[in-house]
Short mmCIF file of C-alpha atoms in Angstrom, two decimals:
data_model
loop_
_atom_site.label_atom_id
_atom_site.label_comp_id
_atom_site.label_asym_id
_atom_site.label_seq_id
_atom_site.Cartn_x
_atom_site.Cartn_y
_atom_site.Cartn_z
CA MET A 608 -3.02 -9.80 17.63
CA THR A 609 -4.65 -6.98 15.70
CA PRO A 610 -4.55 -6.92 11.88
CA PHE A 611 -2.15 -3.99 11.67
CA MET A 612 0.09 -5.77 14.20
CA GLU A 613 0.37 -8.58 11.68
CA LEU A 614 1.62 -6.03 9.16
CA LEU A 615 4.10 -4.31 11.44
CA VAL A 616 5.30 -6.70 14.16
CA VAL A 617 6.21 -9.39 11.65
CA LEU A 618 7.99 -6.75 9.63
CA SER A 619 11.74 -6.79 9.80
CA CYS A 620 12.94 -7.41 6.29
CA LEU A 621 11.46 -6.83 2.89
CA ILE A 622 10.98 -8.98 -0.14
CA VAL A 623 11.25 -7.38 -3.59
CA GLN A 624 11.02 -8.93 -7.05
CA ALA A 625 12.21 -10.23 -10.41
CA ILE A 626 10.44 -12.35 -12.96
CA ALA A 627 9.55 -15.90 -13.81
CA VAL A 628 6.57 -17.07 -15.81
CA PRO A 629 4.88 -20.31 -14.70
CA ARG A 630 2.59 -22.24 -16.99
CA ARG A 631 -0.69 -21.71 -15.16
CA LEU A 632 -2.48 -19.34 -12.81
CA ALA A 633 -1.78 -21.05 -9.50
CA ARG A 634 -0.07 -20.32 -6.22
CA GLN A 635 3.30 -21.99 -5.77
CA SER A 636 5.20 -22.90 -2.62
CA ARG A 637 8.98 -22.72 -2.47
CA PRO A 638 11.37 -23.43 0.41
CA ASN A 639 13.18 -20.09 -0.01
CA TRP A 640 11.63 -17.39 -2.14
CA PRO A 641 14.31 -16.05 -4.52
CA VAL A 642 15.35 -12.43 -4.73
CA GLN A 643 16.97 -10.32 -7.41
CA THR A 644 20.50 -9.09 -6.92
CA PHE A 645 22.39 -6.42 -8.84
CA GLN A 646 25.97 -5.32 -9.35
CA SER A 647 25.25 -1.58 -9.31
CA THR A 648 23.14 -1.45 -6.12
CA SER A 649 22.55 -3.44 -2.94
CA PHE A 650 18.78 -3.69 -3.43
CA LYS A 651 17.38 -7.22 -3.15
CA PRO A 652 13.81 -7.22 -4.42
CA PRO A 653 11.87 -10.49 -4.57
CA LEU A 654 11.56 -12.44 -7.75
CA LEU A 655 8.01 -11.96 -8.97
CA GLN A 656 6.31 -15.07 -10.22
CA VAL A 657 4.23 -13.66 -13.07
CA THR A 658 1.28 -15.41 -14.67
CA GLN A 659 -0.65 -13.60 -17.37
CA SER A 660 -3.49 -14.35 -19.73
CA ASN A 661 -3.68 -12.85 -23.22
CA ALA A 662 -6.34 -10.32 -22.19
CA THR A 663 -5.63 -6.59 -21.99
CA LEU A 664 -3.99 -5.27 -18.83
CA ALA A 665 -4.25 -1.74 -17.49
CA ASP A 666 -1.37 0.64 -18.01
CA GLY A 667 0.72 1.38 -14.97
CA LEU A 668 3.31 0.18 -12.52
CA VAL A 669 2.89 -1.97 -9.43
CA VAL A 670 3.17 0.22 -6.33
CA TYR A 671 3.47 -1.55 -2.98
CA THR A 672 5.43 -2.13 0.24
CA PRO A 673 6.41 -5.81 0.35
CA SER A 674 7.91 -7.16 3.55
CA SER A 675 9.13 -10.55 4.64
CA SER A 676 9.32 -12.30 7.98
CA SER A 677 12.46 -12.16 10.12
CA SER A 678 13.11 -15.82 9.33
CA SER A 679 14.06 -14.95 5.74
CA LYS A 680 17.62 -15.85 4.79
CA ASN A 681 17.85 -13.83 1.59
CA GLY A 682 18.78 -10.47 3.07
CA GLU A 683 15.66 -8.53 2.11
CA SER A 684 14.90 -5.30 3.93
CA ALA A 685 11.68 -3.38 4.49
CA SER A 686 11.01 -0.54 2.06
CA ALA A 687 8.53 0.90 -0.40
CA MET A 688 8.77 -0.24 -4.02
CA ILE A 689 7.66 0.31 -7.59
CA MET A 690 7.89 -2.48 -10.16
CA THR A 691 6.62 -3.29 -13.62
CA ASP A 692 3.89 -5.90 -13.97
CA SER A 693 6.50 -8.16 -15.57
CA GLY A 694 8.62 -8.09 -12.43
CA GLU A 695 11.29 -5.47 -13.09
CA LEU A 696 12.32 -3.21 -10.23
CA VAL A 697 11.77 0.49 -10.99
CA TRP A 698 12.28 2.21 -7.63
CA ASN A 699 13.37 1.11 -4.18
CA SER A 700 12.95 3.54 -1.29
CA PRO A 701 15.50 3.89 1.51
CA ILE A 702 15.36 0.93 3.88
CA GLY A 703 12.74 1.31 6.59
CA LEU A 704 9.28 0.26 7.69
CA SER A 705 6.68 1.71 5.32
CA THR A 706 3.07 1.36 4.20
CA ASN A 707 0.64 3.02 1.83
CA LEU A 708 2.95 3.83 -1.04
CA VAL A 709 0.60 5.44 -3.56
CA VAL A 710 0.57 7.96 -6.40
CA GLN A 711 -1.65 10.95 -5.63
CA THR A 712 -2.13 14.51 -6.89
CA LEU A 713 -1.05 17.60 -4.95
CA PHE A 714 -1.52 21.12 -6.33
CA ASP A 715 -2.27 19.61 -9.77
CA ASN A 716 1.00 17.64 -9.86
CA PRO A 717 1.49 13.88 -9.46
CA VAL A 718 3.31 12.96 -6.27
CA LEU A 719 4.39 9.79 -4.52
CA GLN A 720 3.34 9.42 -0.91
CA TYR A 721 4.06 6.84 1.77
CA TRP A 722 4.06 6.39 5.53
CA THR A 723 7.19 5.47 7.45
CA GLY A 724 7.70 5.10 11.16
CA THR A 725 8.16 2.83 14.14
CA VAL A 726 5.92 0.36 15.90
CA ASP A 727 5.34 -0.46 19.56
CA ALA A 728 5.35 -3.94 21.08
CA LEU A 729 1.68 -4.43 20.23
CA GLY A 730 2.12 -3.42 16.61
CA HIS A 731 0.57 0.05 16.62
CA GLY A 732 2.63 2.31 14.41
CA TYR A 733 3.43 5.98 14.83
CA GLY A 734 5.32 7.92 12.21
CA LYS A 735 5.15 10.43 9.40
CA VAL A 736 4.03 10.77 5.80
CA LEU A 737 6.57 11.65 3.12
CA ILE A 738 5.43 13.30 -0.10
CA LEU A 739 7.89 13.06 -3.00
CA ASP A 740 7.83 14.88 -6.32
CA ASN A 741 8.67 13.22 -9.63
CA THR A 742 12.39 13.49 -8.89
CA TYR A 743 11.91 11.56 -5.61
CA THR A 744 12.74 14.69 -3.66
CA ALA A 745 10.81 14.91 -0.39
CA ILE A 746 8.80 18.12 -0.76
CA TYR A 747 6.76 17.63 2.42
CA ASP A 748 7.60 15.75 5.60
CA ILE A 749 4.36 15.55 7.56
CA CYS A 750 5.22 14.82 11.19
CA PRO A 751 2.50 16.28 13.41
CA ASP A 752 2.36 16.19 17.19
CA LEU A 753 -1.21 14.96 17.52
CA ASN A 754 -1.16 14.76 21.32
CA VAL A 755 -1.89 11.03 21.25
CA ILE A 756 -0.63 8.52 23.79
CA GLY A 757 0.78 5.08 23.04
CA THR A 758 0.64 1.93 25.14
CA ASN A 759 3.86 2.92 26.90
CA GLY A 760 2.29 6.15 28.13
CA SER A 761 4.44 8.44 26.00
CA ARG A 762 3.58 10.83 23.17
CA PRO A 763 5.17 9.91 19.82
CA ILE A 764 7.11 12.68 18.10
CA CYS A 765 5.23 11.94 14.87
CA GLY A 766 1.70 10.79 15.56
CA ILE A 767 0.38 9.39 12.27
CA ASP A 768 -0.27 5.67 11.96
CA GLY A 769 0.14 3.66 8.78
CA HIS A 770 -3.45 2.71 7.98
CA ASP A 771 -4.46 5.54 5.68
CA SER A 772 -3.37 8.96 4.48
CA VAL A 773 -5.05 10.69 1.54
CA ILE A 774 -4.32 14.05 -0.09
CA THR A 775 -7.33 16.25 -0.85
CA ASP A 776 -8.01 18.70 -3.69
CA GLN A 777 -7.74 21.52 -1.17
CA GLY A 778 -4.05 20.90 -0.36
CA THR A 779 -4.80 19.10 2.88
CA ILE A 780 -4.20 15.52 3.95
CA VAL A 781 -6.38 13.25 6.07
CA VAL A 782 -4.53 10.79 8.30
CA THR A 783 -5.42 8.09 10.81
CA THR A 784 -4.01 7.46 14.26
CA THR A 785 -4.84 5.86 17.62
CA ASN A 786 -4.87 7.18 21.16
CA VAL A 787 -4.74 4.97 24.25
CA THR A 788 -7.34 6.22 26.71
CA THR A 789 -9.90 5.04 29.26
CA ALA A 790 -13.45 3.89 28.54
CA ASP A 791 -16.25 1.91 30.17
CA LEU A 792 -15.97 -1.68 28.93
CA THR A 793 -18.76 -3.26 30.99
CA SER A 794 -20.91 -3.64 27.85
CA VAL A 795 -18.37 -6.15 26.49
CA GLY A 796 -17.54 -7.82 29.81
CA GLY A 797 -14.63 -5.57 30.76
CA PRO A 798 -13.98 -3.14 33.62
CA THR A 799 -15.70 0.18 34.15
CA ASP A 800 -12.35 1.97 33.99
CA GLY A 801 -11.00 -0.01 31.06
CA TRP A 802 -8.36 0.98 28.50
CA VAL A 803 -8.97 1.20 24.76
CA PHE A 804 -7.42 2.30 21.51
CA ASP A 805 -9.53 5.20 20.34
CA SER A 806 -9.42 5.50 16.54
CA LEU A 807 -9.00 9.07 15.32
CA PHE A 808 -8.46 10.94 12.10
CA TYR A 809 -7.16 14.43 11.42
CA GLU A 810 -7.26 16.75 8.46
CA ILE A 811 -4.03 18.72 8.21
CA ASP A 812 -3.03 21.64 5.99
CA ILE A 813 0.00 20.32 4.12
CA LYS A 814 1.79 23.67 3.74
CA THR A 815 1.20 25.08 7.23
CA GLY A 816 0.75 21.95 9.34
CA ALA A 817 -2.42 23.39 10.86
CA ILE A 818 -4.95 20.84 12.12
CA LEU A 819 -8.31 21.62 10.55
CA LEU A 820 -10.44 18.76 11.89
CA GLU A 821 -10.19 16.03 14.54
CA TRP A 822 -12.56 13.05 14.71
CA SER A 823 -12.76 10.38 17.41
CA ALA A 824 -14.73 7.12 17.34
CA LEU A 825 -15.36 7.38 21.07
CA LYS A 826 -16.50 11.00 20.93
CA ALA A 827 -18.75 10.17 17.96
CA GLY A 828 -20.74 7.95 20.33
CA ILE A 829 -20.35 4.70 18.40
CA PRO A 830 -21.29 1.88 20.83
CA ILE A 831 -18.33 -0.22 21.91
CA ASN A 832 -20.54 -3.31 22.19
CA GLU A 833 -21.12 -3.31 18.42
CA THR A 834 -17.55 -4.59 17.99
CA HIS A 835 -16.89 -8.11 16.76
CA GLU A 836 -13.38 -8.11 18.19
CA PRO A 837 -13.21 -10.30 21.33
CA LEU A 838 -11.96 -8.67 24.51
CA SER A 839 -9.66 -11.67 25.10
CA GLY A 840 -8.07 -10.37 28.30
CA THR A 841 -7.29 -6.91 26.96
CA GLY A 842 -8.52 -3.58 28.28
CA ASN A 843 -7.33 -3.98 31.86
CA ASN A 844 -4.37 -1.61 31.67
CA GLN A 845 -2.75 0.98 29.44
CA SER A 846 -0.14 -1.39 28.06
CA ASN A 847 -2.79 -3.88 26.92
CA ALA A 848 -5.59 -1.70 25.56
CA PHE A 849 -8.67 -3.09 23.77
CA ASP A 850 -8.69 -2.37 20.02
CA TRP A 851 -12.49 -2.25 19.68
CA PHE A 852 -12.85 -0.02 16.58
CA HIS A 853 -9.73 -0.26 14.40
CA MET A 854 -10.10 2.37 11.69
CA ASN A 855 -8.29 1.01 8.64
CA SER A 856 -9.70 3.17 5.83
CA LEU A 857 -10.28 6.89 5.46
CA GLN A 858 -11.27 8.81 2.33
CA PRO A 859 -12.17 12.46 1.78
CA TYR A 860 -15.09 12.88 -0.61
CA GLY A 861 -15.70 16.50 -1.54
CA ASP A 862 -16.00 18.22 1.83
CA LYS A 863 -17.17 14.99 3.48
CA TYR A 864 -15.46 11.83 4.71
CA PHE A 865 -15.87 8.07 4.36
CA LEU A 866 -14.23 5.80 6.93
CA ASN A 867 -14.27 2.15 7.89
CA SER A 868 -14.06 0.21 11.15
CA ARG A 869 -12.68 -3.27 10.61
CA HIS A 870 -13.62 -4.54 14.04
CA LEU A 871 -17.24 -3.41 13.74
CA SER A 872 -17.44 -4.23 10.02
CA GLN A 873 -19.12 -0.87 9.54
CA SER A 874 -18.48 2.09 7.26
CA TYR A 875 -19.54 5.66 8.00
CA PHE A 876 -20.22 8.68 5.80
CA LEU A 877 -19.57 11.92 7.64
CA ASP A 878 -20.47 15.52 6.90
CA SER A 879 -17.88 18.30 6.72
CA LYS A 880 -17.88 18.71 10.51
CA GLY A 881 -17.50 15.00 11.24
CA SER A 882 -21.10 14.14 12.13
CA ILE A 883 -22.29 10.74 10.89
CA GLU A 884 -24.79 11.01 8.03
CA TRP A 885 -25.22 7.27 7.50
CA THR A 886 -23.77 3.87 8.34
CA ILE A 887 -23.60 0.56 6.49
CA ASP A 888 -23.14 -2.58 8.57
CA GLY A 889 -21.37 -5.51 6.93
CA TYR A 890 -23.31 -7.98 9.08
CA GLY A 891 -26.62 -6.41 8.02
CA LYS A 892 -27.84 -6.12 11.61
CA THR A 893 -27.72 -2.36 12.13
CA GLY A 894 -26.94 0.78 10.14
CA ASN A 895 -29.09 2.64 7.62
CA PHE A 896 -29.24 0.08 4.80
CA SER A 897 -30.67 -3.38 4.37
CA VAL A 898 -27.85 -5.65 3.24
CA PRO A 899 -28.81 -8.96 1.56
CA PRO A 900 -26.80 -12.12 2.30
CA ASP A 901 -24.71 -11.91 -0.88
CA ALA A 902 -23.64 -8.33 -0.03
CA LEU A 903 -22.46 -8.97 3.54
CA PHE A 904 -18.84 -8.20 4.44
CA LYS A 905 -16.58 -8.61 7.47
CA TRP A 906 -13.04 -7.81 8.61
CA GLU A 907 -12.78 -5.70 5.44
CA HIS A 908 -10.03 -3.31 4.30
CA HIS A 909 -9.60 -0.42 1.88
CA ALA A 910 -13.20 0.84 1.89
CA ARG A 911 -13.83 3.43 -0.82
CA ILE A 912 -16.86 5.38 -2.10
CA GLN A 913 -17.44 6.92 -5.53
CA ASN A 914 -20.13 8.14 -7.93
CA VAL A 915 -22.33 9.60 -5.18
CA THR A 916 -25.63 11.10 -6.32
CA ASN A 917 -28.86 11.93 -4.53
CA GLU A 918 -30.11 8.45 -5.35
CA THR A 919 -27.14 6.05 -5.39
CA ALA A 920 -23.47 5.54 -4.56
CA ILE A 921 -20.85 2.89 -5.29
CA LEU A 922 -18.81 1.33 -2.48
CA HIS A 923 -15.96 -1.11 -2.87
CA TYR A 924 -14.07 -3.19 -0.34
CA PHE A 925 -11.28 -5.66 -0.03
CA ASN A 926 -13.59 -8.06 1.78
CA ASN A 927 -11.27 -10.20 3.89
CA ASN A 928 -14.04 -12.42 5.35
CA ASN A 929 -11.32 -13.77 7.63
CA ALA A 930 -9.51 -12.61 10.78
CA ALA A 931 -7.13 -15.02 12.48
CA PRO A 932 -8.06 -16.79 14.67
CA ILE A 933 -11.68 -15.67 14.05
CA ASP A 934 -13.37 -16.90 10.84
CA ASN A 935 -9.95 -18.05 9.67
CA GLY A 936 -10.05 -19.98 6.40
CA THR A 937 -13.84 -20.29 6.39
CA THR A 938 -14.95 -17.96 3.60
CA PRO A 939 -12.83 -16.88 0.60
CA THR A 940 -11.68 -13.29 0.40
CA THR A 941 -13.34 -11.27 -2.36
CA GLY A 942 -13.22 -7.91 -4.00
CA LEU A 943 -16.70 -6.56 -3.28
CA ILE A 944 -18.41 -3.75 -5.21
CA LEU A 945 -21.78 -2.58 -3.88
CA GLN A 946 -24.39 -0.07 -4.96
CA LEU A 947 -26.27 1.85 -2.30
CA ASN A 948 -29.81 3.02 -2.98
CA PHE A 949 -30.64 6.08 -0.89
CA LYS A 950 -34.35 5.97 -1.78
CA ASN A 951 -35.13 2.51 -0.42
CA HIS A 952 -32.07 2.33 1.87
CA SER A 953 -30.72 -0.90 0.41
CA ALA A 954 -27.38 -2.31 -0.76
CA SER A 955 -26.91 -4.64 -3.71
CA VAL A 956 -23.95 -6.43 -5.26
CA VAL A 957 -22.47 -5.00 -8.44
CA GLN A 958 -19.57 -7.45 -8.61
CA LYS A 959 -17.60 -9.96 -6.57
CA LEU A 960 -14.00 -10.73 -7.54
CA SER A 961 -12.41 -14.09 -6.78
CA VAL A 962 -11.18 -17.26 -8.45
CA PRO A 963 -13.46 -20.11 -7.34
CA ASP A 964 -10.92 -22.78 -8.32
CA ASP A 965 -8.11 -21.00 -6.49
CA PRO A 966 -9.58 -19.12 -3.52
CA ILE A 967 -7.50 -16.96 -1.22
CA PHE A 968 -8.22 -16.54 2.50
CA THR A 969 -6.63 -13.30 3.68
CA PRO A 970 -6.89 -12.76 7.46
CA ALA A 971 -5.57 -9.18 7.42
CA GLU A 972 -4.68 -6.23 5.18
CA GLY A 973 -5.43 -5.94 1.46
CA SER A 974 -6.73 -3.51 -1.16
CA LEU A 975 -9.01 -3.22 -4.18
CA THR A 976 -8.67 -0.52 -6.84
CA LEU A 977 -10.96 0.08 -9.83
CA LEU A 978 -8.68 0.93 -12.75
CA SER A 979 -9.37 3.46 -15.49
CA ASN A 980 -9.69 0.84 -18.25
CA GLY A 981 -12.32 -1.10 -16.29
CA ASN A 982 -9.92 -3.64 -14.81
CA ARG A 983 -9.64 -4.23 -11.07
CA PHE A 984 -6.39 -4.64 -9.12
CA MET A 985 -6.21 -6.43 -5.77
CA GLY A 986 -3.36 -6.79 -3.31
CA TYR A 987 -4.04 -9.70 -0.97
CA GLY A 988 -2.40 -8.27 2.14
CA THR A 989 -0.85 -10.96 4.33
CA ILE A 990 -0.99 -13.40 1.42
CA PRO A 991 1.88 -12.47 -0.95
CA ILE A 992 -0.22 -12.32 -4.10
CA MET A 993 -1.55 -9.52 -6.32
CA ARG A 994 -4.16 -10.02 -9.01
CA GLU A 995 -5.57 -8.00 -11.88
CA TYR A 996 -9.08 -8.85 -13.01
CA GLY A 997 -10.90 -7.78 -16.16
CA PRO A 998 -14.11 -5.74 -16.12
CA GLN A 999 -16.18 -8.94 -16.06
CA GLY A 1000 -14.09 -10.51 -13.29
CA ASP A 1001 -11.82 -12.72 -15.40
CA LEU A 1002 -8.33 -13.19 -13.93
CA ARG A 1003 -5.77 -11.57 -16.24
CA LEU A 1004 -2.63 -11.28 -14.13
CA GLN A 1005 -1.25 -12.84 -10.98
CA LEU A 1006 1.93 -11.71 -9.24
CA GLN A 1007 3.36 -13.75 -6.39
CA TYR A 1008 6.23 -12.42 -4.29
CA GLY A 1009 6.54 -14.94 -1.46
CA ILE A 1010 5.70 -18.39 -0.17
CA VAL A 1011 1.98 -18.92 0.43
CA THR A 1012 1.83 -22.27 2.21
CA PRO A 1013 2.15 -23.53 4.83
CA THR A 1014 2.93 -20.08 6.26
CA PRO A 1015 3.04 -16.94 4.10
CA SER A 1016 6.57 -15.54 3.95
CA ALA A 1017 5.77 -12.00 2.81
CA PHE A 1018 3.02 -9.39 2.78
CA SER A 1019 2.15 -5.89 1.64
CA TYR A 1020 -0.47 -3.86 3.49
CA ARG A 1021 -1.83 -2.56 0.19
CA ALA A 1022 -0.86 -2.76 -3.47
CA PHE A 1023 -1.80 -0.55 -6.41
CA LYS A 1024 -1.34 -0.34 -10.15
CA GLN A 1025 -0.80 3.28 -11.18
CA VAL A 1026 0.72 5.38 -13.92
CA TRP A 1027 3.89 7.12 -12.71
CA HIS A 1028 6.65 8.94 -14.59
CA ALA A 1029 9.79 10.14 -12.85
CA THR A 1030 13.31 11.35 -13.54
CA PRO A 1031 15.32 11.09 -10.31
CA ALA A 1032 17.27 13.99 -8.88
CA ALA A 1033 20.12 11.57 -8.18
CA ASN A 1034 22.34 10.59 -11.12
CA PRO A 1035 22.44 7.16 -12.70
CA VAL A 1036 25.19 4.87 -11.43
CA CYS A 1037 27.55 2.37 -12.97
CA VAL A 1038 30.17 -0.08 -11.80
CA VAL A 1039 32.71 -2.15 -13.71
CA LYS A 1040 33.32 -5.76 -12.78
CA GLU A 1041 35.43 -8.22 -14.78
CA GLY A 1042 35.30 -6.14 -17.93
CA THR A 1043 31.55 -5.46 -17.83
CA VAL A 1044 29.83 -2.14 -17.13
CA TYR A 1045 26.65 -2.50 -15.06
CA MET A 1046 24.35 0.52 -15.06
CA SER A 1047 21.09 1.47 -13.34
CA TRP A 1048 19.07 4.51 -12.29
CA ASN A 1049 16.86 3.94 -9.28
CA GLY A 1050 13.39 5.35 -9.97
CA ALA A 1051 13.85 6.34 -13.63
CA THR A 1052 10.73 5.30 -15.53
CA ASP A 1053 11.44 6.42 -19.09
CA VAL A 1054 14.99 5.30 -19.95
CA THR A 1055 15.08 3.38 -23.23
CA GLU A 1056 18.80 3.33 -24.01
CA TRP A 1057 22.23 3.78 -22.43
CA ALA A 1058 25.34 5.28 -24.02
CA VAL A 1059 28.68 4.11 -22.62
CA TYR A 1060 31.79 6.33 -22.67
CA GLY A 1061 35.40 5.41 -21.97
CA GLY A 1062 38.91 6.77 -22.04
CA SER A 1063 42.29 6.86 -20.37
CA ALA A 1064 41.78 9.97 -18.22
CA ASN A 1065 39.38 10.86 -15.42
CA GLU A 1066 37.83 13.74 -17.35
CA THR A 1067 34.56 13.84 -19.24
CA SER A 1068 36.23 15.65 -22.16
CA ALA A 1069 38.72 12.78 -22.50
CA LEU A 1070 36.03 10.13 -22.93
CA ARG A 1071 34.70 8.85 -26.23
CA GLN A 1072 31.53 6.92 -26.85
CA LEU A 1073 32.24 3.21 -26.82
CA GLY A 1074 28.77 2.17 -27.84
CA SER A 1075 25.12 2.10 -26.81
CA VAL A 1076 22.83 -0.58 -25.46
CA ALA A 1077 19.06 -0.84 -25.07
CA ARG A 1078 17.84 -0.70 -21.50
CA SER A 1079 17.31 -4.21 -20.18
CA GLY A 1080 15.38 -4.19 -16.92
CA PHE A 1081 16.49 -2.38 -13.80
CA GLU A 1082 20.17 -3.07 -14.53
CA THR A 1083 21.78 -3.22 -17.97
CA ALA A 1084 25.20 -4.70 -18.83
CA PHE A 1085 27.76 -3.62 -21.48
CA ASN A 1086 30.97 -5.49 -22.26
CA LEU A 1087 34.16 -3.42 -22.46
CA THR A 1088 36.87 -4.18 -24.99
CA GLY A 1089 40.17 -3.22 -23.32
CA GLY A 1090 42.29 -0.08 -23.30
CA VAL A 1091 39.87 1.86 -21.11
CA GLY A 1092 40.80 3.22 -17.70
CA TYR A 1093 37.68 5.27 -16.97
CA VAL A 1094 34.02 5.04 -17.96
CA SER A 1095 30.75 6.89 -17.57
CA ILE A 1096 27.24 6.35 -18.87
CA ALA A 1097 24.38 8.49 -20.17
CA ALA A 1098 20.67 7.71 -20.01
CA TYR A 1099 18.41 8.43 -23.00
CA ASN A 1100 14.69 8.35 -23.68
CA GLY A 1101 14.79 7.74 -27.41
CA SER A 1102 16.95 10.58 -28.76
CA GLU A 1103 16.41 12.74 -25.67
CA TRP A 1104 19.40 12.90 -23.32
CA LEU A 1105 18.39 12.60 -19.68
CA ARG A 1106 21.47 12.46 -17.44
CA ASN A 1107 25.11 11.34 -17.16
CA SER A 1108 26.70 9.39 -14.36
CA THR A 1109 29.96 10.45 -12.77
CA VAL A 1110 33.21 9.17 -14.28
CA ILE A 1111 34.51 6.04 -12.51
CA SER A 1112 37.76 4.10 -12.67
CA VAL A 1113 37.73 0.70 -14.32
CA LEU A 1114 40.47 -0.52 -11.96
#
């Protein structure tokens, strides 16, 4: 089973969160991971187990796509989510398979982007990228026909896969996908006319949909026999293609590109036309840089490059070090930050992030982000844990959203901590149950207070203010005091009015 299969095939319902604070930074196992429930919505996010030191955390919200196995009994459903780092739900997307929820910038405005789609029997996803503005209105629905073929021999209507999609400063987006095609597999013990997943990426103009660049691992001439993925009976037919390359990271950098192959444990820096300028090999056996033992990486995710000069560059990886059943549970997963030296063609370690007394072994998925205050945020992929480290590598925050042992019950392909402000296009909602008004506004980030109105007639002009209440998490409650047939609510940010709900009947 390929790593992305573990993300998608297992996926059938989603875990979301709430909040509990244990006494120490440690992973906990529970027979059934609890979820939050609300009166004003059907969302069921998982209860976040939050453990925090007294050290400074970065500003921002937790942005991720948690999912649970089909054996869950709590009624969770797959979706994209935003939460606070104390466990409060902020936004829940429509139900559906999703990955790569992330805040990006498009035409100088912050946007929210995520992939959603379907998956074939082998776990390779095909779908589209949605770009939402700060009202959660979909302003672009990127669904290109990329002329790729799946294992069933058909062309998907929307050809993007869920591994990576990044908006550029030029108003384009780079996306990954796979194409099932033929290749000579004799170098790895397979047939001459074998079948493989060719990893591709495209750069697409967001406004026009025009394809500006196509890149293929096969056409780039990367040797198939450099893969560390075993053939294991695959490659004999179209329905069981060999996933030799497995592109899981793609990043535009200026007019160039940085991409990663998990199954080769190699990263490539490409020029503007897609030609390879240099390669770094995580095993240290090939490529353009000498890699010392402490800088080696394998089965890695979320490769990123920054601070490139003529002399040096910084790379960072979610360094899985594990890939079930290969290397499974042998070496702890780390956040790995490297410096490349272009003069002597060497790599050296800047920092490794882990907790020696509480190691995590992540066989698939995961992410590492360097935050603006110097902290680092890691989502541990198929292990339902997120961690925030300080600049010196001290653990400052741990968020757990599922059972870890003996079998992880939840996962999120990536997880981020990002600043996001939004006022939804949809109105806030309220319901009344047993004399209590419950109110919420899915996606609103800046509500501080609610005003509650009531009266005897179903008209806004007939309502009077009954009181106000400070916002308390995703859903806030207000007790009614009789003689009211209809109510509505209004959201405020301090003294600034934001929006009213519709008027509803108390009965």
